[in-house]
Amino acid sequence: MITRPDLNQLSLPLVLIYQSQHILALESRWVLGCHAFNGGQRMTLQNAAGIRYLHFCGDVEFIELPAPQLHPLPALMFARKTWSAVKALVEYRGQFFVLLDALLLEEDLNGNFVI
Amino acid sequence: MSTTNADQLLALKQEAANAVVDVNEPTVKLVIFALSDRFFAFRGEFVKEVLPGDERLFYVPGMPSSVQGVINVRGDIESVILLNALLHLHEPEKVVSGSILLAKASGMRSGIRVDELLDVADLPLSQLQHPPESLPEALRPYVAALVDFSGKPIALLDIEKVFVDYQAGLG
């Protein structure tokens, strides 16, 4: 008999990026580190394409998100999304924001990720 | 008090009796609403709930402007969309909270923001009329019937067609 894991016992490690008015989340498994750089932050990520950098202004936070607080995108939104990296919705501290797929982040001309 | 005669009185009573709605006539439940100065309806079977327009809305980036965001309905996360672009109606000049109709059709569900919920009414099926040729072209694919409600022309929308086309990228 196959037993399903209890969702209430699972969590998802995330890195939250506080970018101006918005909060964006990335799975921490892709994040190698983050440090101050040129007045902002430079996050080092590793995906299938190798190591990439993500520059932004704002704070970062590491959280362990309880599994019930991760929600799939409603079907119509999934069908209509204009930003392919938008993967799911995160519910945290009474707010909702997007989880981005690090494998689908766009790159600028220098090969750095952009958000 | 004015006087009358028995014949007139009986004739009046007969007219009144004929005017009584046949309770056996099949009816359809309509959720009637205003959107961009026009009047529309969905069949009630497709509208699961009517929510107040001031539900807390969370903006989601990376979506077309017709997606307003998401709301939390007792733990279920629902999208909220605007149909103005799909139906070629002018965009609201000011923010109108109105109401949110939580609709489910064709395996999809979403909140749909409307300017004002006018009524939820059971109307005789016989009152549904074919859409006229004069209907704006943009509305034709979505209007299943027209119905007169309190003197207002109401366009009954095919919510399944609305959802299918919206999912396909229209609007």
GROMACS .gro file of N, CA and C in nm, chain B residues 48-49 51 55 71-77 102:
model
   36
  163LYS      N    1  -2.148   3.020  -0.843
  163LYS     CA    2  -2.146   2.946  -0.716
  163LYS      C    3  -2.166   3.038  -0.596
  164GLU      N    4  -2.126   3.161  -0.611
  164GLU     CA    5  -2.132   3.251  -0.496
  164GLU      C    6  -2.117   3.395  -0.545
  166LEU      N    7  -1.969   3.743  -0.410
  166LEU     CA    8  -1.884   3.796  -0.303
  166LEU      C    9  -1.885   3.949  -0.308
  170GLU      N   10  -1.363   4.243  -0.123
  170GLU     CA   11  -1.279   4.133  -0.075
  170GLU      C   12  -1.132   4.172  -0.093
  186ILE      N   13  -0.806   3.621  -0.471
  186ILE     CA   14  -0.872   3.638  -0.341
  186ILE      C   15  -0.871   3.502  -0.270
  187ASN      N   16  -0.881   3.510  -0.139
  187ASN     CA   17  -0.882   3.389  -0.058
  187ASN      C   18  -1.026   3.366  -0.011
  188VAL      N   19  -1.089   3.263  -0.067
  188VAL     CA   20  -1.229   3.234  -0.031
  188VAL      C   21  -1.229   3.110   0.060
  189ARG      N   22  -1.226   3.135   0.187
  189ARG     CA   23  -1.226   3.028   0.288
  189ARG      C   24  -1.119   2.923   0.258
  190GLY      N   25  -1.000   2.970   0.222
  190GLY     CA   26  -0.888   2.879   0.199
  190GLY      C   27  -0.868   2.841   0.053
  191ASP      N   28  -0.967   2.867  -0.031
  191ASP     CA   29  -0.950   2.841  -0.174
  191ASP      C   30  -0.903   2.969  -0.242
  192ILE      N   31  -0.801   2.957  -0.323
  192ILE     CA   32  -0.745   3.074  -0.391
  192ILE      C   33  -0.812   3.085  -0.527
  217LEU      N   34  -1.844   3.445  -0.836
  217LEU     CA   35  -1.757   3.328  -0.842
  217LEU      C   36  -1.824   3.225  -0.933
   0.00000   0.00000   0.00000
